[in-house]
Tab-separated table of C-alpha atoms in Angstrom:
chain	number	residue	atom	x	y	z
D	1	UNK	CA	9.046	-21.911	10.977
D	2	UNK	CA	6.268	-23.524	13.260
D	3	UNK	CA	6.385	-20.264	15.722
D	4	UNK	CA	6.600	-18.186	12.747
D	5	UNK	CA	3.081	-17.224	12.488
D	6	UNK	CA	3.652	-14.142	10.071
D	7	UNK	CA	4.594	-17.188	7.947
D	8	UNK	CA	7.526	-15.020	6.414
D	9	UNK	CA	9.533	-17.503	4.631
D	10	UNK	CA	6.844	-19.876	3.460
D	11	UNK	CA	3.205	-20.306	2.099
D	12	UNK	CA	0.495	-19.566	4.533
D	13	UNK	CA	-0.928	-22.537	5.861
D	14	UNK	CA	-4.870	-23.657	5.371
D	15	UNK	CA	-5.037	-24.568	9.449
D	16	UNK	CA	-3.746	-20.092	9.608
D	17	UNK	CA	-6.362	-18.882	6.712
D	18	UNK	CA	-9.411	-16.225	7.702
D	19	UNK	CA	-12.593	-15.446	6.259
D	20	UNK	CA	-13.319	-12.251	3.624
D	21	UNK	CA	-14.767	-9.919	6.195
D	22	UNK	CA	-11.876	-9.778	8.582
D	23	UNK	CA	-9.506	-8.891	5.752
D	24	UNK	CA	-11.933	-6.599	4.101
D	25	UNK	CA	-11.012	-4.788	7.708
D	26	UNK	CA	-7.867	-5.361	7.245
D	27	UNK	CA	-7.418	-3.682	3.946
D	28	UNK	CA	-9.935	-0.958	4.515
D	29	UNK	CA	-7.203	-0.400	7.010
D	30	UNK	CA	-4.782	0.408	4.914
D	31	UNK	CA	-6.630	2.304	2.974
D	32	UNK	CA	-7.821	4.477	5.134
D	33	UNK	CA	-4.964	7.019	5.058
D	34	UNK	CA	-4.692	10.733	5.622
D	35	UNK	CA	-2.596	11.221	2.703
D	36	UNK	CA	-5.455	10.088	0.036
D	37	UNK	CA	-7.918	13.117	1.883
D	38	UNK	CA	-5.070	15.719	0.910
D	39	UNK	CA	-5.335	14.078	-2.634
D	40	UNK	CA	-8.686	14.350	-2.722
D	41	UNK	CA	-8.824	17.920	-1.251
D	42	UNK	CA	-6.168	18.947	-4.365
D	43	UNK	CA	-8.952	17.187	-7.018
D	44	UNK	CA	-11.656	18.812	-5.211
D	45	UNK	CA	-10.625	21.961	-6.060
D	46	UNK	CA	-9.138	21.352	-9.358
D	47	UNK	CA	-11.863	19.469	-10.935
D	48	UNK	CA	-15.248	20.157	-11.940
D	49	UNK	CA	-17.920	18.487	-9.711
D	50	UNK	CA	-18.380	15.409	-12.466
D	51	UNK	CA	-15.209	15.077	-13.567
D	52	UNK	CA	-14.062	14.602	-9.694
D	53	UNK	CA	-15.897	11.744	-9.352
D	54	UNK	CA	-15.176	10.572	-12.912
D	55	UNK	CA	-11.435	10.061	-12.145
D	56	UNK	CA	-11.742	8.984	-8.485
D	57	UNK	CA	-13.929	6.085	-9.784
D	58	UNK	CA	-12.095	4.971	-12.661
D	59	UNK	CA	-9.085	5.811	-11.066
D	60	UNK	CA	-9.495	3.235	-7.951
D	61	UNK	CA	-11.368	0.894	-10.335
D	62	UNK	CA	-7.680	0.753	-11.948
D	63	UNK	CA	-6.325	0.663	-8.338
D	64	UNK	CA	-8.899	-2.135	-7.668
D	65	UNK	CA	-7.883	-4.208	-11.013
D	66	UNK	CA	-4.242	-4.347	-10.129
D	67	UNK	CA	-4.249	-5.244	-6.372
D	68	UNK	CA	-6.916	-7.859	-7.575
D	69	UNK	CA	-4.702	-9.570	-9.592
D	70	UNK	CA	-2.117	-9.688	-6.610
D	71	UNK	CA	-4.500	-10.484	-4.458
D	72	UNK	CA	-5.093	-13.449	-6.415
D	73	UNK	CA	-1.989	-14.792	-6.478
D	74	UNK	CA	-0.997	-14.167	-3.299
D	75	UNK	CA	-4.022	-16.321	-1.855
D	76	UNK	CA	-3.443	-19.201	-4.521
D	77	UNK	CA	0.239	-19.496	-3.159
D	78	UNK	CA	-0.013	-18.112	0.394
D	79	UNK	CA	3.288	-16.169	0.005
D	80	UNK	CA	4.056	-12.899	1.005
D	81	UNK	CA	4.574	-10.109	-1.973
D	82	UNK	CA	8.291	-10.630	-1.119
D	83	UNK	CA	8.092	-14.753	-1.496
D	84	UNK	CA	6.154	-14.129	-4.742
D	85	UNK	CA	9.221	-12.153	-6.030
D	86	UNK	CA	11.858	-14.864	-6.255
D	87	UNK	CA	10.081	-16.334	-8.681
D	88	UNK	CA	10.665	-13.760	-11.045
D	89	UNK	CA	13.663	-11.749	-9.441
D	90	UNK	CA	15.376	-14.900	-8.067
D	91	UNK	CA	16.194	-15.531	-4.784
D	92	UNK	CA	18.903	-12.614	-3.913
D	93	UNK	CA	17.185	-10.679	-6.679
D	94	UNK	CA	13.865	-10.434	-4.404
D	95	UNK	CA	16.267	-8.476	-2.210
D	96	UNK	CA	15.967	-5.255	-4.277
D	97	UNK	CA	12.444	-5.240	-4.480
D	98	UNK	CA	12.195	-6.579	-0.874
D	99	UNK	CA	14.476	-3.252	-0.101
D	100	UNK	CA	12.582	-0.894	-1.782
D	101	UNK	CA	8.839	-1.844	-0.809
D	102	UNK	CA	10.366	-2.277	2.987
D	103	UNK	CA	12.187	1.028	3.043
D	104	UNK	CA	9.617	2.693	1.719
D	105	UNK	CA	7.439	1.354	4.444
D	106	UNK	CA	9.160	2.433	7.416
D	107	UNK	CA	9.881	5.871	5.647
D	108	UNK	CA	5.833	6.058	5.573
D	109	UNK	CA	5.247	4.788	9.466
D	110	UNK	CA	7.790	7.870	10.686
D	111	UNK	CA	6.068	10.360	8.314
D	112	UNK	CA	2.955	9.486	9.748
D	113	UNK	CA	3.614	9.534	13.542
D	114	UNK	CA	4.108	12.725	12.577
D	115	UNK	CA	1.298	13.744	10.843
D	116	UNK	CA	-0.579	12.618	13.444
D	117	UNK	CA	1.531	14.155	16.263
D	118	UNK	CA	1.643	17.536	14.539
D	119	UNK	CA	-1.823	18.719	14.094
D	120	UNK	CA	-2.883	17.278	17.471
D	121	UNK	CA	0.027	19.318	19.537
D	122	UNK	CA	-1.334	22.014	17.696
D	123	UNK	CA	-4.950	21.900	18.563
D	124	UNK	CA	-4.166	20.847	22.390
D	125	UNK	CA	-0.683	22.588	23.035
D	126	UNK	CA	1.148	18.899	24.236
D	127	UNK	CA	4.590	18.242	23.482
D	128	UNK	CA	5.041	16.982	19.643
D	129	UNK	CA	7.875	15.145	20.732
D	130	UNK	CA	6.231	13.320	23.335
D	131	UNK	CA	3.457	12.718	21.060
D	132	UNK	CA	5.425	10.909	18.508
D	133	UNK	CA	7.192	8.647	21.588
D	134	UNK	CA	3.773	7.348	22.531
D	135	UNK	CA	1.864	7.329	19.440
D	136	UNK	CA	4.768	5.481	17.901
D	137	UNK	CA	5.482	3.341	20.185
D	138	UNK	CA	1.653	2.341	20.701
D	139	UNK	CA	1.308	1.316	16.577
D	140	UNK	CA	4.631	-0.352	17.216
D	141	UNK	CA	3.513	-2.921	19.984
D	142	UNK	CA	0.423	-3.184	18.173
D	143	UNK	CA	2.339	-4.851	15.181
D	144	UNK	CA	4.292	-7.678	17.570
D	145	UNK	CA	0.551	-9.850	17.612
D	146	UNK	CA	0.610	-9.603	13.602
D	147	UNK	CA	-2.477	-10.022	11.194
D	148	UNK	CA	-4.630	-10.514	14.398
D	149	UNK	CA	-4.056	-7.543	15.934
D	150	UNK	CA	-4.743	-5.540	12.746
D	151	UNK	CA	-7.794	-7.314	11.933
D	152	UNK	CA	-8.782	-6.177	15.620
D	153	UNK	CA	-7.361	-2.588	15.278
D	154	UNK	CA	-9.371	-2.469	11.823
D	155	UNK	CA	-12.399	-3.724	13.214
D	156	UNK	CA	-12.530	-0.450	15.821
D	157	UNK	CA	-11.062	2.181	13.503
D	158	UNK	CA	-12.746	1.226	9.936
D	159	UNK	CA	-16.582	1.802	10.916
D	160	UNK	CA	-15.127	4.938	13.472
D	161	UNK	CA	-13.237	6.326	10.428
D	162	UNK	CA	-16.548	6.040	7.958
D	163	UNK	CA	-19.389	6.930	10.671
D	164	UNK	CA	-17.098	10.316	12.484
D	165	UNK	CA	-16.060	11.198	8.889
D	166	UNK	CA	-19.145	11.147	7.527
D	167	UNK	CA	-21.166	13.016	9.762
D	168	UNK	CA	-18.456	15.718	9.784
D	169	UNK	CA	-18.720	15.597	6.132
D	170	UNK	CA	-22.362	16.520	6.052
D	171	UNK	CA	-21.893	19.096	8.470
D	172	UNK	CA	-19.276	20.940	6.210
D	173	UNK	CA	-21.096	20.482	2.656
D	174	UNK	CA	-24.775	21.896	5.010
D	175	UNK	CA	-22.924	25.127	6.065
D	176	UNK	CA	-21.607	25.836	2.833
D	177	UNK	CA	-24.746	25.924	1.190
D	178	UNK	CA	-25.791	22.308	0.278
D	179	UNK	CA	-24.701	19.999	-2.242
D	180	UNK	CA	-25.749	22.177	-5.246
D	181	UNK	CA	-23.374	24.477	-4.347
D	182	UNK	CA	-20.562	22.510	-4.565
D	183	UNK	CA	-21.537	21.002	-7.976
D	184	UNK	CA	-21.673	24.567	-9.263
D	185	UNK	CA	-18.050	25.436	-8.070
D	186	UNK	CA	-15.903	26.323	-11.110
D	187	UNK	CA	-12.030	25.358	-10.399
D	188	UNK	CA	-9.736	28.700	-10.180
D	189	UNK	CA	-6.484	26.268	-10.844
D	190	UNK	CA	-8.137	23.398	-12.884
D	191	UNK	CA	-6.273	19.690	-13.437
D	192	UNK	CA	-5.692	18.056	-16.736
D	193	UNK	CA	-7.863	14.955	-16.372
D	194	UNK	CA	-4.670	12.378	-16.968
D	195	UNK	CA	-2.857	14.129	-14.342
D	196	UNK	CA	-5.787	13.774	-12.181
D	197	UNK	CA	-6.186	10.119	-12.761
D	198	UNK	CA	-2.441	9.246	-12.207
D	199	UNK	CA	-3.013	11.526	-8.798
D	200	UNK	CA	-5.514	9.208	-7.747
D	201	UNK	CA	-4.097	5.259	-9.184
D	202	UNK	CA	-0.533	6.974	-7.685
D	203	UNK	CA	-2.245	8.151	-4.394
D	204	UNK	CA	-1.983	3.929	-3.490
D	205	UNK	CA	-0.255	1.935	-6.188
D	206	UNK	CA	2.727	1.568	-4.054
D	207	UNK	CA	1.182	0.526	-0.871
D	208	UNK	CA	-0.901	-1.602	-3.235
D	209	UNK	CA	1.842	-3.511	-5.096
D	210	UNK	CA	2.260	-5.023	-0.997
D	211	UNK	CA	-1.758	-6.538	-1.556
D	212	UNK	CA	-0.206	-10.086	-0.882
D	213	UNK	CA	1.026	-9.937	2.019
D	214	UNK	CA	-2.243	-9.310	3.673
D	215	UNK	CA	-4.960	-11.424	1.092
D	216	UNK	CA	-2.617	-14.519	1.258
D	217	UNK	CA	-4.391	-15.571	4.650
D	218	UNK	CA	-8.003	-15.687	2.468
D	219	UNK	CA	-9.144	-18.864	2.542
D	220	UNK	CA	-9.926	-18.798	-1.590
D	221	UNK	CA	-8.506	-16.722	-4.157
D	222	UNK	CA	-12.048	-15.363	-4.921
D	223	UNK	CA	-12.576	-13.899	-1.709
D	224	UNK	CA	-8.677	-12.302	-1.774
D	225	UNK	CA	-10.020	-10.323	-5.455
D	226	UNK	CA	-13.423	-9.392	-4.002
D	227	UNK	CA	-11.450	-7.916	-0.962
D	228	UNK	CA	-8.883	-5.896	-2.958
D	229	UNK	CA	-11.772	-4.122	-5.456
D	230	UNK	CA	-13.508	-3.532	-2.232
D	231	UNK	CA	-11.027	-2.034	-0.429
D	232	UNK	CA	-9.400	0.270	-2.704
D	233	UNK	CA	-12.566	1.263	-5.462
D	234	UNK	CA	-15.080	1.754	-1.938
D	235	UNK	CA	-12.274	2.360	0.922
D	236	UNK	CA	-9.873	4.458	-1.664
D	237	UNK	CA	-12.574	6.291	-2.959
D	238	UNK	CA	-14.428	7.441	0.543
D	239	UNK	CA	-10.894	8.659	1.516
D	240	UNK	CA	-10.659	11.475	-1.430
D	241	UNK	CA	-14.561	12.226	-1.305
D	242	UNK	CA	-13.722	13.519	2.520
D	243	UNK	CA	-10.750	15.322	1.491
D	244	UNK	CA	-12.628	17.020	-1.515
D	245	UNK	CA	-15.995	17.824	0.478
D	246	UNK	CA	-13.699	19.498	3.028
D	247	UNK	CA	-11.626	21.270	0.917
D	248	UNK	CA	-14.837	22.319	-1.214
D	249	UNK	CA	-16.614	23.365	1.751
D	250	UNK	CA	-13.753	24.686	4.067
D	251	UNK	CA	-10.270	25.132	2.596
D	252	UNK	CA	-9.067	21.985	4.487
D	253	UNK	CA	-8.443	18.371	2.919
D	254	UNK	CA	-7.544	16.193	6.057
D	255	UNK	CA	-11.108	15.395	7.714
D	256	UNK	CA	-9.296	16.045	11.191
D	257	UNK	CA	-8.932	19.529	10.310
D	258	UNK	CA	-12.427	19.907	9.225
D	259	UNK	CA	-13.598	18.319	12.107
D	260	UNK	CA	-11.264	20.337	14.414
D	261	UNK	CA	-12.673	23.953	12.711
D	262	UNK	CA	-15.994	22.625	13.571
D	263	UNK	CA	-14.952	22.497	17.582
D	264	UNK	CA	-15.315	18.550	17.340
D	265	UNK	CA	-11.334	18.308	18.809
D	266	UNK	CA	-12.128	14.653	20.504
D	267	UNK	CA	-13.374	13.035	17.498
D	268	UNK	CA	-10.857	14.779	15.360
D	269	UNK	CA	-8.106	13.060	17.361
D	270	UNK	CA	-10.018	9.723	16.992
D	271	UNK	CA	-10.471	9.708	13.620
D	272	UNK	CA	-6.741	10.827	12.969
D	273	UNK	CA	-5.253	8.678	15.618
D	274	UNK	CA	-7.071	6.020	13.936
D	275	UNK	CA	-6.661	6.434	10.596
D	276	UNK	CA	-2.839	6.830	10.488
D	277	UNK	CA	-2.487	3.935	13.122
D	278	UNK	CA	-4.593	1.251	11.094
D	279	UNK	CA	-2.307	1.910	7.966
D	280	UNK	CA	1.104	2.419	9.808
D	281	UNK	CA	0.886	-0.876	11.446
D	282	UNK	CA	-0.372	-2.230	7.984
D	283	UNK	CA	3.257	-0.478	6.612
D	284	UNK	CA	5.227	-1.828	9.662
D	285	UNK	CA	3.912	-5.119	9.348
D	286	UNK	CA	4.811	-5.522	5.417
D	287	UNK	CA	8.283	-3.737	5.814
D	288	UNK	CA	9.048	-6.553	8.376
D	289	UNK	CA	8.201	-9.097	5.606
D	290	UNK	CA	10.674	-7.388	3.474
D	291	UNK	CA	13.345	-7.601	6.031
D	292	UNK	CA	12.944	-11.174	6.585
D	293	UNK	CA	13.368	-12.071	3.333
D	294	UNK	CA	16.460	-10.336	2.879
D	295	UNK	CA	18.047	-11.618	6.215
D	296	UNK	CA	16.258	-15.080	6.963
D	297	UNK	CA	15.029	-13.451	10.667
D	298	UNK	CA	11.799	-13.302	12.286
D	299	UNK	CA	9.257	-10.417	10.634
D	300	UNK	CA	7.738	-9.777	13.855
D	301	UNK	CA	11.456	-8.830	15.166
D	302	UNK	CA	12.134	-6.491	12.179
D	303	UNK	CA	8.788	-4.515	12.185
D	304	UNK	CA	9.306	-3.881	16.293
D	305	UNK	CA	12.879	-2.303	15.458
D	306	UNK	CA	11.611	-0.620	12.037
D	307	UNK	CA	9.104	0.790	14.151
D	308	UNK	CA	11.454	2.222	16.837
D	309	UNK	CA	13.754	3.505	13.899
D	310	UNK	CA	10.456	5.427	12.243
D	311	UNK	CA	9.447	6.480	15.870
D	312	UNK	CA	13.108	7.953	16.288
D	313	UNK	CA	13.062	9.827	12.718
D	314	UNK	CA	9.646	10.678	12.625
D	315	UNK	CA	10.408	14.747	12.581
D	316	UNK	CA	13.558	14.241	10.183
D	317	UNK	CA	11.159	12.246	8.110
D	318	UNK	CA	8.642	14.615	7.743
D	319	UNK	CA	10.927	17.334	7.270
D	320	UNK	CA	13.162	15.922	4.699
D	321	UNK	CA	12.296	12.737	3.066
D	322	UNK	CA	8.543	13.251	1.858
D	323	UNK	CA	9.705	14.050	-1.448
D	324	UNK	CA	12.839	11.231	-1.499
D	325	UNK	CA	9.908	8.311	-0.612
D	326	UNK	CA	7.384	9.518	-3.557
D	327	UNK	CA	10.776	8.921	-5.441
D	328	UNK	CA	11.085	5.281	-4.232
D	329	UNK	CA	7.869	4.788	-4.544
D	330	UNK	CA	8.119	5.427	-8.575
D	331	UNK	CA	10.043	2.358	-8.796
D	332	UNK	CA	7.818	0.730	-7.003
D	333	UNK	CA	5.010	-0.073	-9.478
D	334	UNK	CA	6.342	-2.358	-12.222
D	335	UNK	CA	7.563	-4.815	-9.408
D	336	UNK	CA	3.740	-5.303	-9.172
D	337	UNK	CA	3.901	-6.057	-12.975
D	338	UNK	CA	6.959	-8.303	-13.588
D	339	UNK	CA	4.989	-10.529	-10.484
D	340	UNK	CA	2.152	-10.967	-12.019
D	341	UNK	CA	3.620	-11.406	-15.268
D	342	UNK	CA	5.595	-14.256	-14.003
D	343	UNK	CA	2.735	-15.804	-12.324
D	344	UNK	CA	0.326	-15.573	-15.620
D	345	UNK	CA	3.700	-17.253	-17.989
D	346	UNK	CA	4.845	-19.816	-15.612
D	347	UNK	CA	2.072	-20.583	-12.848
D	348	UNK	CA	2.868	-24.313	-12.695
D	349	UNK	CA	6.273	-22.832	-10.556
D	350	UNK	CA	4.336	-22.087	-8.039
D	351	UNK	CA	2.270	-25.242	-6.716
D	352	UNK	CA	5.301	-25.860	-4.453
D	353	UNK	CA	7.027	-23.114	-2.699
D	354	UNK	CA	9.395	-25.169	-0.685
D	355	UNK	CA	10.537	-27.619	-4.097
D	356	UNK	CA	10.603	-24.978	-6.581
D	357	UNK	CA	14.035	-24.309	-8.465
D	358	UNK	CA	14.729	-20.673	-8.682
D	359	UNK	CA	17.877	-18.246	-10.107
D	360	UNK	CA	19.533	-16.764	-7.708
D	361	UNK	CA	19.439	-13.325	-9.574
D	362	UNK	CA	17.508	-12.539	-12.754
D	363	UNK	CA	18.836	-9.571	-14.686
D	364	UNK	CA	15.281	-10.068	-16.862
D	365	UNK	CA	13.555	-8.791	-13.756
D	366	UNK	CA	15.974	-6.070	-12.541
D	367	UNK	CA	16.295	-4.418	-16.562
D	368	UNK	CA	12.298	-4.611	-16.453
D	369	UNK	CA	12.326	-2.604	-13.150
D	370	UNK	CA	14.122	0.155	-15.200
D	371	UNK	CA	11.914	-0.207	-18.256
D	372	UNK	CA	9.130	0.512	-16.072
D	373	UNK	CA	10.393	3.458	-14.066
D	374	UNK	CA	11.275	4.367	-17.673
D	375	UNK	CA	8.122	4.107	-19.411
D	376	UNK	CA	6.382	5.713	-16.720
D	377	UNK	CA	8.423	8.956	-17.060
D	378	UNK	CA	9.079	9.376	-20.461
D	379	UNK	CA	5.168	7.757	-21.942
D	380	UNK	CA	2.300	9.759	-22.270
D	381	UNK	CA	-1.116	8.953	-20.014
D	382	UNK	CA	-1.153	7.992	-16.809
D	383	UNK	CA	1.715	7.350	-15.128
D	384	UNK	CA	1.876	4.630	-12.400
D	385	UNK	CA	-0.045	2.465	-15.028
D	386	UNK	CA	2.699	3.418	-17.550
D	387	UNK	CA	4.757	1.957	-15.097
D	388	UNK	CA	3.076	-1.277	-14.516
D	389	UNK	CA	2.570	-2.210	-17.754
D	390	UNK	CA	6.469	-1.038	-18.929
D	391	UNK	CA	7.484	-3.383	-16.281
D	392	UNK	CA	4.959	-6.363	-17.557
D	393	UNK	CA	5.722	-6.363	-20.799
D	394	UNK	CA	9.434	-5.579	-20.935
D	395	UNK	CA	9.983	-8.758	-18.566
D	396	UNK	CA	7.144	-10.994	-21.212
D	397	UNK	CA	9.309	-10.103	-23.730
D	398	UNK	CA	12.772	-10.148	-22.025
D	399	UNK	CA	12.796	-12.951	-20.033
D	400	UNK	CA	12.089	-15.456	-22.559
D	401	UNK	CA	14.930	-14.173	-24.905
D	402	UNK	CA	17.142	-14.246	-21.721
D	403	UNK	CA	16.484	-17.521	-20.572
D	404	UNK	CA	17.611	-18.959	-24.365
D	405	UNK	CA	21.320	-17.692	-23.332
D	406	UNK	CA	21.399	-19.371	-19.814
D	407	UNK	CA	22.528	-22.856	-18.921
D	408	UNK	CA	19.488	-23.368	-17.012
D	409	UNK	CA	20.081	-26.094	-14.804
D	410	UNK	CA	23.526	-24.619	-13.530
D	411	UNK	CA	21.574	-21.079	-12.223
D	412	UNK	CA	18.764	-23.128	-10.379
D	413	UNK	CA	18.613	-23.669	-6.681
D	414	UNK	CA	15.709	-24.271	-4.310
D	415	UNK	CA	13.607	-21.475	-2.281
């Protein structure tokens, strides 16, 4: 494990740990996505002025809360989000959620090679094709150095993102009249305000549930929480107030597009290039983690080939499995739960990683997963934190009960 330095089948060490502002990079990153504009652009136009701002806030607030909490664990133990799940899943148990947060991952790096491929052979007449071949295979060498090279890549891209964004942004909301006309826009198609706020806390919760994997190199748990709220209430949030303003002010969502109407084509390209590289090595990077635990070999191996898989697909995934991922990704969100469930009823388990005792499956865990999925689909309110808490309290309540009908000793073995 000494070469391993992805440290994907054990605690990250203190010697390997990094300060708050290169993982506030990091996770501004990742949430720096094209996919929360488009969200954004939807509320924009659905939503009153106030209320727009009243559900992105409270919205990535919630967001902020919940990757907190797994931020927190994952930089008390060091383990990746995948580690973290044995506890609670057991050891081949971790698989399924290890399966599903991976899968989803490389699903997500093909869809958005293409969505940055697409618009950009559009605006300049290249090939698409040969746009997705080098774009992909540029985020996928990126990936091989590991949380170095996206702190570097997130370095460049975050204050690019904000500064080219921005400025575009003002540009759109001055030609249409000022900021006092876009307060006074009435919606033509308005949102129910629940299904607004489970638009935004959905817009990231599955991406989120992954938090560990990237705070577990902060050098105190403190610094991990204070990185998650910033990254998803401030990053999260800047992400659908671009989308809106250019919907608002234009008809488009994705700040490329803006910028690209406004004859700014080599800044458009930077800021999309950028944008959907920072959070598809951030995918590729996690969806190795998954791998690894499922079949003991290196991360950094994994993410290379998931990336040349996702590179290979990119079209097919854009074309035809969109709608199949935001399925996944439903199941997705009480995982997040049953973790830090386990963590808050049994923390002693995890001062030792390498001696702890752990099931090889737990059927608690798995029948919560359901129960969460469940309770976010049938439950009124909002829907991904239906989810999360289904999944939380079905496994508080389950798990014990379980556990009185096991001859515990017998099911044990080491990590």
């Amino acid at each position: 494990m000494s070469g391993d330095k992805n440290y994907s089948h054990g605690p990250v060490p203190i010697s390997a740990r990094k300060g708050g502002l290169a993982l506030t990079f990091v996770m501004l990153g990742l949430t720096f996505f094209s996919a929360s504009m488009w969200t954004g652009g939807a509320l924009g136009t659905g939503l009153s002025f106030n209320d727009f701002f009243l559900a992105v806030l409270i919205g990535n607030l919630i967001l902020g809360v919940y990757t907190a909490f797994l931020g927190f664990i994952g930089s008390k133990t060091g383990l990746t989000t995948h580690l973290l799940a044995r506890y609670s899943f057991g050891i081949r148990g971790s698989w399924l959620p290890s399966f599903l947060l991976g899968g989803t991952q490389v699903g997500w790096f093909g869809v958005g090679v293409a969505m940055f491929a697409i618009p950009v052979g559009k605006a300049t007449g290249w090939d698409i094709n040969m746009l997705i071949g080098v774009s992909g295979v540029l985020m996928t060498v990126t990936v091989f150095f590991g949380i170095s090279a996206l702190t570097v890549l997130s370095i460049v891209a975050v204050p690019a993102i904000a500064v080219l964004g921005s400025y575009s942004v003002y540009l759109a909301v001055t030609g249409a009249g000022g900021l006092s006309t876009l307060q006074a826009i009435t919606p033509a198609q308005p949102i129910d305000f629940n299904l607004a706020l489970a638009m935004v806390v959905g817009s990231f919760v599955s991406a989120g549930t992954l938090t560990a994997d990237f705070v577990r190199f902060g050098r105190k748990p403190k610094i991990a929480v204070l990185v998650a709220i910033v990254a998803f209430f401030l990053g999260n949030s800047l992400m659908f107030i671009f989308g809106a303003a250019g919907a608002a002010s234009l008809g488009m969502a994705d700040i490329s597009d803006v910028m690209i109407a406004q004859g700014l084509l080599i800044p458009a390209i930077i800021v999309l290039g950028l944008n959907i590289w920072t959070t598809n090595d951030n995918a590729l990077y996690a969806s190795g983690l998954g791998f690894a635990n499922i079949t003991g070999l290196s991360s950094k191996t994994l993410s290379i080939v998931n990336g040349l898989v996702g590179t290979i697909c990119a079209l097919w995934l854009y074309n035809n499995f969109v709608s199949w991922l935001t399925f996944l990704s439903a199941a997705i969100p009480p995982i997040g739960g049953i973790i830090i469930a386990d963590y808050l009823m049994y923390r002693h388990r995890y001062n030792t990683f390498d001696a702890s005792k752990m099931r090889d499956v737990n059927m608690s865990a798995i029948i919560a997963v359901a129960a969460g999925v469940a309770a976010g689909h049938w439950l009124p309110g909002i829907v991904p934190v239906n989810a999360v808490l289904g999944g939380a309290f079905c496994y508080v309540i389950l798990n014990p009960l379980m556990n009185r009908f096991r001859v515990t000793n017998s099911e044990m073995t080491r990590a």
